[in-house]
Amino acid sequence: MTQYLDKAPIAGRRSRKPARPAAVKVVEVLIVGAGFAGLGSAIQLRRAGINDIAIVERGTEVGGTWRDNQYPGAACDIPSNLYSFSFAQNPGWTRGYSGSREILAYIKGLARDHDLLPLIRFQHNVEALHFDGGEGVWTVTLTGREPIKARSVVMAQGPLSNAGFPSIRGIETFQGKKIHSARWDHAYDFSGKRVAVIGTGASAVQIIPELVKVADKVKVFQRTPGWVLPRLDFQSPEWVMALFAKLPVSQTAVREAMYWIHESMALGMIWNTPMTRALEILGTRFREAQVKDAWLRRQLTPDFRIGCKRVLMTNDYYPALQKANCELISWPIANISEKGIRSVEGLEHQVDCIVFATGFEVSKNGTPFPVHGLGGRDLNAEWSGGAQAYKSVQVSGYPNLYFTFGPNSGPGHNSALVYMESQIDYIVRSIGKLAAGKLKYVDVRADAQKAYNVDIQKRLAKTNWNSGCKSWYLSADGFNSTMFPGFATQFARQMAEFRERDYRLV
Amino acid sequence: MQLDTVKMLAKIKNTQWALADIDWEAPGAELVTGDPELYAKLKVFMADLMWIEHVGARAFAAMARKAPDDTLAEIYRYFHAEEQRHANVEMALMKRWGMLEGDADNPILPEPNINLRLVIDWLDTYSDEMPLEVLGSVIPSLEIALDGALCKFLLDTVKDPVCHAAFEKINEDEARHLGIGFHVLEVMGHGKLHQLLVKAAGNLLNPKLIIGIAAYLPLLNRMRDNLVKLGLKEERLYEAMNKYKRIGGRTEQGRRNPWFQIISHQSAMVVDRKSLYHVPVDALVRLTDYYPRRWLKATPTWVKGLTWKTAA
Ligand SMILES: Cc1cc2nc3c(=O)[nH]c(=O)nc-3n(C[C@H](O)[C@H](O)[C@H](O)COP(=O)(O)OP(=O)(O)OC[C@H]3O[C@@H](n4cnc5c(N)ncnc54)[C@H](O)[C@@H]3O)c2cc1C
Ligand SMILES: [Fe+2]
Ligand SMILES: [Fe+2]
């Protein structure tokens, strides 16, 4: 895979300030990444009275996912009232499901309103983390800059932040334009162009309806069709915005209602229950209503249980596929050539541009950069058979290190931010313990971590994700280290409890 | 012989080719077009061949849904597309030889005969519901007839080098189709014999399958008649069917697959002119000529996906 870092500074181009003498200053908390998780952590740490924080961000702006995913049609698929922090509600959402720009504006607002910008060091790309057990200090190695030392580190670098072109045969020979959904090129004019879209996942179903409006021809290359459910999007009436602004409790009530609606979806999406069948019937009816041609409908029929992969929420994907200038191609791709895509039925589909909506490199079996804990132990190696953590946030042998979106914390049915908030609260608590107790470090006990994972894997075995479809939730050998097998409420309850006996306090 | 399907899939992915790999303008077309007798014969033959490949393609699409594991499902997805490619190549050859009706840049697809239409109808309606045992046993017999008899006949008769170049590629694909076909035939012979028999008997009583058989048998007979008219030696078909019996029956498991037994008996009868089998089936062939066209479903859209073009 060709992986590229977002505007990573070139090695050697150091900051103009004279390098600080090493080992002088140890930051209390260093946060990697200035997306939702990084900024949310900083806000809550400060509320808890922890102020010595540094955020390192490889990009030049805050926003993470929503800074990167600016493709046409980009939007959240969880209602905005729920896809935002409970401690920073936004009465001004203009839509039920806001677009990428609006979400980015909200995140920028968070950084501004909470005065976080002074904490952020942009164009700081983390290359590695090393823990010194004697001192109880992490050394954060950066590309082309002096390292930073920190007592605690929060890894909030995002689960879906590394985008790359997939390794399709011949991809390097293509003479036309290549665009990845997470690195949109706004300067490229699609009007009158012949475009191929590879992938039919969450991003693709948002991009395709937009491209069909402007491009001359859109060819959609599909490997596996997913379940599609209708999305109840609407424009927020003025009076609702006014009400939310005047009476925040009304927005909290709506948020609560949405939370419980999504929680109830877990019943059908996570486990195989009568509700699963009901959702599948809904999906099937929706497809029958929206897709007229029997063969096209067959091509779009998923052959796995609903919930096994991310459900696609969209009303305009199926209609877009049936527009005269759009074509669904379900033949496998043989290779990419100079002029386009050759599929196995023997045809060369010649295009001006290929849009890769092929997802992200998710590190299921490793860390995005080397992490060395007590005694130099290597997290990458330890995770080679599948990532494991304690309650998703900590790993035994790596004291004072925290993860947002760590192993088994992914939601399939509810807002990622709901999960994130309970992780952040937990992290703040643990870091608070460290500060209050004047401790060198807190480290999870190996046996506690083991017991936790035995339980998680037992519960995962009964879920739809592990029911036999391939998805980015699973590693190549089918190990699920991505998803949390339960309700968001259960996750929150698990995170609300801090069991001191599960720790070694040094 | 157990076949490593993972390795096979890798090999399939590594050996893909496209219509653009063939030089359709290379000299040699006159070897066909300059021989009016051959030309007329071939025109019918090629259209039938193209349709058979296309029908085979649809069967693979159904099998992909039924495959017991992801690897086999992916292999069938490829075979589905490869059969489409073969049909496309055959259409391109017809285009090269001026056998397609309509204007040169926008030729029209030849009409499938009524027996093909009935099989297409059936595949479109029921094939997705058929158990893998049925299609998985029929397909190798069809493929071996195609490979062993039809394609050899074609290459013996036609001297155009472009046709030979194209079929060299097609035959490489077909060798893999047969490899997988016989592998699956054997795998399906695992299990207790009486259970296999009960299951097969149950399937045979399925009215949907009976309709399918009623559509399929006359197609075979019509094809055989057409081929013989064209000068194909009946021994060729006979040899091909023997090959199915020999390879399919080389292991205990293969022989235990009741569908293998049914199909090898049935194909033995197809190639034996004197068999009583032909009395009802030939009657069906004649009957289908009177089958009211308005009883046919509208042509499904997958049928319209064929093209002679190298690029789109
Ligand atoms: C198109 C798309 C739509 C989505 N829609 C939804 C939705 O509707 N609902 C939902 O719940 N979830 C959704 N998600 C999931 C989404 O990723 C999370 O909800 C959330 O935005 C993740 O925030 P984060 O802060 O953890 O990570 P990110 O937003 O990815 O932020 C991580 C930051 O870390 C930086 N970084 C990464 N590596 C390094 C490094 N080595 N050094 C320094 N900095 C680094 C990155 O530049 C980035 O700014 C969506 C994801 C995508 C891609
Ligand atoms: Fe073929
Ligand atoms: Fe074949």
Coordinates of C-alpha atoms in Angstrom, one line a residue, chain A residues 10-326:
Chain A
I10 CA 10.1 16.8 5.8
A11 CA 12.9 15.4 8.0
G12 CA 15.4 18.1 8.7
R13 CA 13.1 21.0 8.4
R14 CA 13.1 21.8 12.0
S15 CA 11.2 24.5 13.8
R16 CA 13.1 27.7 13.8
K17 CA 13.2 28.1 17.5
P18 CA 16.4 26.9 19.1
A19 CA 16.0 23.3 20.4
R20 CA 15.1 23.2 24.0
P21 CA 17.7 21.4 26.1
A22 CA 16.5 17.8 26.3
A23 CA 15.0 16.2 29.4
V24 CA 14.4 19.5 31.0
K25 CA 10.6 19.6 30.7
V26 CA 8.3 16.7 31.1
V27 CA 4.7 17.4 29.9
E28 CA 2.1 16.0 32.2
V29 CA -0.1 14.7 29.3
L30 CA 0.8 14.5 25.7
I31 CA -2.1 13.8 23.3
V32 CA -1.5 12.4 19.8
G33 CA -4.0 13.8 17.3
A34 CA -6.3 16.8 17.2
G35 CA -9.5 15.1 16.1
F36 CA -12.7 14.7 18.2
A37 CA -10.9 12.4 20.6
G38 CA -7.8 14.5 21.1
L39 CA -9.7 17.7 21.6
G40 CA -12.3 16.1 23.8
S41 CA -9.6 14.6 26.0
A42 CA -7.9 18.0 26.4
I43 CA -11.2 19.7 27.3
Q44 CA -12.1 17.1 30.0
L45 CA -8.5 16.9 31.4
R46 CA -8.6 20.7 31.9
R47 CA -12.0 20.5 33.6
A48 CA -10.4 18.0 36.0
G49 CA -7.7 20.5 36.7
I50 CA -4.9 19.0 34.6
N51 CA -3.5 21.8 32.6
D52 CA -0.1 20.8 31.5
I53 CA -1.1 19.4 28.2
A54 CA 0.4 19.2 24.7
I55 CA -1.4 18.0 21.6
V56 CA 0.8 16.9 18.7
E57 CA -1.0 16.8 15.3
R58 CA 0.7 15.9 12.0
G59 CA -1.7 18.0 10.0
T60 CA -2.0 21.8 9.8
E61 CA -5.6 22.0 11.2
V62 CA -7.8 20.4 13.8
G63 CA -10.6 18.1 12.8
G64 CA -9.1 14.7 11.9
T65 CA -11.6 12.6 10.0
W66 CA -13.7 15.7 9.1
R67 CA -10.7 17.7 8.0
D68 CA -9.7 14.8 5.7
N69 CA -13.0 13.6 4.4
Q70 CA -14.2 16.5 2.4
Y71 CA -15.5 14.5 -0.6
P72 CA -18.8 15.7 -2.1
G73 CA -21.7 14.3 -0.1
A74 CA -19.5 13.6 3.0
A75 CA -21.8 13.5 6.1
C76 CA -22.2 11.6 9.3
D77 CA -24.6 8.7 9.4
I78 CA -25.5 9.1 13.1
P79 CA -27.8 12.1 13.8
S80 CA -25.7 15.2 14.5
N81 CA -27.5 15.7 17.8
L82 CA -25.9 12.5 18.9
Y83 CA -22.8 12.8 16.8
S84 CA -21.4 15.6 19.0
F85 CA -20.2 15.9 22.5
S86 CA -22.8 15.9 25.3
F87 CA -20.7 18.5 27.1
A88 CA -20.7 20.8 24.0
Q89 CA -24.1 20.6 22.3
N90 CA -24.7 22.6 19.2
P91 CA -28.2 24.0 18.8
G92 CA -27.2 25.2 15.3
W93 CA -27.1 21.9 13.3
T94 CA -28.8 22.7 10.1
R95 CA -29.6 19.1 9.2
G96 CA -30.5 15.9 10.8
Y97 CA -27.3 14.4 9.5
S98 CA -24.8 17.2 9.0
G99 CA -22.3 17.5 6.2
S100 CA -18.6 17.2 6.7
R101 CA -18.0 21.0 6.6
E102 CA -20.5 21.7 9.3
I103 CA -19.0 19.0 11.5
L104 CA -15.5 20.4 10.9
A105 CA -16.8 23.9 11.8
Y106 CA -18.2 22.4 15.0
I107 CA -14.8 20.8 15.9
K108 CA -13.0 24.1 15.1
G109 CA -15.5 25.8 17.4
L110 CA -14.6 23.3 20.1
A111 CA -10.9 24.2 19.8
R112 CA -11.6 27.9 19.8
D113 CA -14.2 28.0 22.5
H114 CA -12.2 25.9 24.9
D115 CA -9.0 27.8 24.0
L116 CA -7.2 24.6 22.9
L117 CA -5.2 26.1 20.0
P118 CA -2.3 27.2 22.2
L119 CA -1.9 23.6 23.2
I120 CA -1.6 22.2 19.7
R121 CA 1.7 21.7 17.9
F122 CA 0.8 21.3 14.3
Q123 CA 3.0 19.5 11.8
H124 CA 4.3 17.2 14.5
N125 CA 4.2 13.7 13.3
V126 CA 4.7 11.0 16.0
E127 CA 7.0 8.3 14.9
A128 CA 7.4 6.2 18.0
L129 CA 6.8 6.1 21.8
H130 CA 9.3 4.7 24.4
F131 CA 8.7 4.3 28.1
D132 CA 11.4 4.6 30.7
G133 CA 10.2 2.6 33.7
G134 CA 12.9 4.0 35.9
E135 CA 11.8 7.6 35.5
G136 CA 8.2 6.8 34.6
V137 CA 8.4 9.0 31.5
W138 CA 7.4 8.5 27.8
T139 CA 9.7 9.8 25.1
V140 CA 7.7 10.8 22.0
T141 CA 9.8 10.7 18.9
L142 CA 8.7 13.1 16.1
T143 CA 9.6 13.3 12.5
G144 CA 12.4 15.8 12.0
R145 CA 11.9 17.5 15.4
E146 CA 13.3 17.2 18.9
P147 CA 11.5 14.5 20.9
I148 CA 9.1 15.4 23.7
K149 CA 8.9 13.8 27.1
A150 CA 5.6 13.2 28.8
R151 CA 4.3 11.5 32.0
S152 CA 1.2 10.2 30.3
V153 CA 0.3 9.8 26.6
V154 CA -3.1 9.6 25.1
M155 CA -3.1 8.0 21.7
A156 CA -6.0 9.7 19.9
Q157 CA -4.6 9.3 16.4
G158 CA -7.9 8.0 15.0
P159 CA -9.0 4.6 13.9
L160 CA -9.5 5.7 10.3
S161 CA -6.9 8.3 9.7
N162 CA -4.4 6.5 7.4
A163 CA -5.8 6.5 3.9
G164 CA -3.9 4.9 1.0
F165 CA -4.5 3.6 -2.5
P166 CA -5.2 -0.1 -2.5
S167 CA -2.7 -2.5 -4.0
I168 CA -4.6 -3.3 -7.2
R169 CA -2.5 -4.7 -10.0
G170 CA -1.3 -2.1 -12.4
I171 CA -2.5 0.9 -10.3
E172 CA 0.8 2.7 -10.9
T173 CA 0.4 2.5 -14.7
F174 CA -2.9 4.5 -14.8
Q175 CA -2.4 7.8 -16.7
G176 CA -5.5 9.5 -15.5
K177 CA -6.4 11.2 -12.2
K178 CA -6.5 9.2 -9.0
I179 CA -8.4 10.5 -6.0
H180 CA -8.8 8.9 -2.6
S181 CA -12.1 9.7 -0.9
A182 CA -10.2 10.8 2.3
R183 CA -7.9 13.1 0.3
W184 CA -10.3 14.8 -2.0
D185 CA -8.9 17.1 -4.7
H186 CA -11.3 20.0 -4.9
A187 CA -9.4 21.5 -7.8
Y188 CA -10.4 18.6 -10.1
D189 CA -13.4 19.4 -12.2
F190 CA -15.6 16.4 -12.7
S191 CA -18.0 17.9 -15.2
G192 CA -17.9 16.1 -18.5
K193 CA -15.5 13.4 -17.1
R194 CA -15.8 9.7 -17.2
V195 CA -15.2 8.5 -13.7
A196 CA -14.8 5.1 -12.1
V197 CA -15.5 4.7 -8.4
I198 CA -14.0 1.7 -6.7
G199 CA -15.8 0.6 -3.6
T200 CA -19.4 0.7 -2.4
G201 CA -19.0 1.3 1.3
A202 CA -20.0 4.2 3.6
S203 CA -18.0 6.8 1.7
A204 CA -18.9 5.6 -1.8
V205 CA -22.6 5.7 -1.3
Q206 CA -22.3 9.3 -0.3
I207 CA -19.9 10.3 -3.2
I208 CA -21.7 8.5 -6.0
P209 CA -25.0 10.5 -6.0
E210 CA -23.0 13.7 -6.1
L211 CA -20.7 12.5 -8.9
V212 CA -23.6 11.4 -11.0
K213 CA -24.9 14.9 -11.0
V214 CA -21.8 16.4 -12.6
A215 CA -19.8 13.7 -14.4
D216 CA -20.5 12.5 -17.9
K217 CA -20.4 8.9 -16.9
V218 CA -19.9 7.1 -13.6
K219 CA -18.9 3.5 -13.4
V220 CA -19.2 1.9 -9.9
F221 CA -17.1 -1.1 -9.2
Q222 CA -18.6 -3.2 -6.5
R223 CA -17.1 -6.2 -4.8
T224 CA -19.6 -7.0 -2.1
P225 CA -23.0 -5.2 -1.8
G226 CA -23.9 -4.0 1.7
W227 CA -27.2 -3.6 3.5
V228 CA -28.8 -0.3 2.8
L229 CA -31.4 1.3 5.0
P230 CA -33.3 4.5 4.5
R231 CA -32.0 7.6 6.3
L232 CA -34.5 10.0 7.8
D233 CA -32.6 13.2 6.9
F234 CA -34.3 16.6 7.2
Q235 CA -33.4 20.2 7.3
S236 CA -33.7 21.6 10.8
P237 CA -36.6 24.1 10.9
E238 CA -35.6 27.5 12.2
W239 CA -37.8 27.1 15.2
V240 CA -36.1 23.9 16.3
M241 CA -32.7 25.7 16.2
A242 CA -34.2 28.6 18.2
L243 CA -35.7 26.2 20.7
F244 CA -32.5 24.3 21.2
A245 CA -30.6 27.6 21.7
K246 CA -33.0 28.9 24.2
L247 CA -33.8 25.7 26.0
P248 CA -30.8 23.4 25.9
V249 CA -32.7 20.8 27.9
S250 CA -35.0 20.3 24.9
Q251 CA -31.9 19.4 22.8
T252 CA -30.7 17.1 25.5
A253 CA -34.1 15.4 25.5
V254 CA -33.9 14.9 21.7
R255 CA -30.3 13.6 22.1
E256 CA -31.5 11.1 24.7
A257 CA -34.3 9.9 22.5
M258 CA -31.9 9.4 19.6
Y259 CA -29.5 7.6 21.9
W260 CA -32.1 5.1 22.9
I261 CA -33.4 4.6 19.3
H262 CA -29.8 3.7 18.3
E263 CA -29.3 1.5 21.4
S264 CA -32.4 -0.5 20.4
M265 CA -30.9 -1.0 17.0
A266 CA -28.1 -3.0 18.7
L267 CA -30.6 -5.7 19.3
G268 CA -30.9 -6.3 15.6
M269 CA -27.5 -5.3 14.4
I270 CA -25.1 -6.8 17.0
W271 CA -26.9 -10.1 17.7
N272 CA -29.0 -12.3 15.6
T273 CA -32.5 -11.8 17.0
P274 CA -36.0 -11.4 15.5
M275 CA -35.1 -7.7 15.2
T276 CA -32.3 -8.7 12.8
R277 CA -34.8 -10.4 10.5
A278 CA -37.0 -7.3 10.8
L279 CA -34.2 -5.0 9.8
E280 CA -33.4 -7.3 6.9
I281 CA -37.0 -7.3 5.7
L282 CA -36.9 -3.5 5.9
G283 CA -33.7 -3.5 3.9
T284 CA -35.1 -5.9 1.3
R285 CA -38.4 -3.9 0.9
F286 CA -36.4 -0.7 0.6
R287 CA -34.3 -2.3 -2.2
E288 CA -37.4 -3.6 -3.9
A289 CA -39.0 -0.2 -3.8
Q290 CA -36.0 1.6 -5.0
V291 CA -34.5 -0.8 -7.6
K292 CA -36.8 -1.7 -10.5
D293 CA -34.6 -4.1 -12.5
A294 CA -34.5 -7.7 -11.1
W295 CA -30.9 -8.3 -12.1
L296 CA -29.6 -5.0 -10.7
R297 CA -31.5 -5.9 -7.5
R298 CA -29.8 -9.2 -7.4
Q299 CA -26.4 -7.6 -7.9
L300 CA -27.2 -5.3 -4.9
T301 CA -28.4 -8.0 -2.6
P302 CA -26.1 -8.7 0.3
D303 CA -25.3 -12.3 1.0
F304 CA -24.5 -11.8 4.7
R305 CA -26.5 -11.1 7.8
I306 CA -27.3 -7.4 8.4
G307 CA -25.0 -5.8 10.9
C308 CA -22.1 -8.0 10.0
K309 CA -20.6 -5.0 8.2
R310 CA -21.4 -1.4 8.6
V311 CA -25.0 -0.7 7.5
L312 CA -25.3 2.0 4.8
M313 CA -27.8 4.7 5.5
T314 CA -28.8 6.4 2.3
N315 CA -31.8 7.3 0.3
D316 CA -30.1 8.5 -2.9
Y317 CA -27.6 5.7 -3.6
Y318 CA -29.9 3.3 -5.4
P319 CA -31.6 6.0 -7.4
A320 CA -28.2 7.4 -8.5
L321 CA -27.1 3.9 -9.7
Q322 CA -30.1 3.8 -12.0
K323 CA -29.4 7.2 -13.6
A324 CA -28.7 7.0 -17.3
N325 CA -25.1 8.1 -16.9
C326 CA -24.3 5.6 -14.1

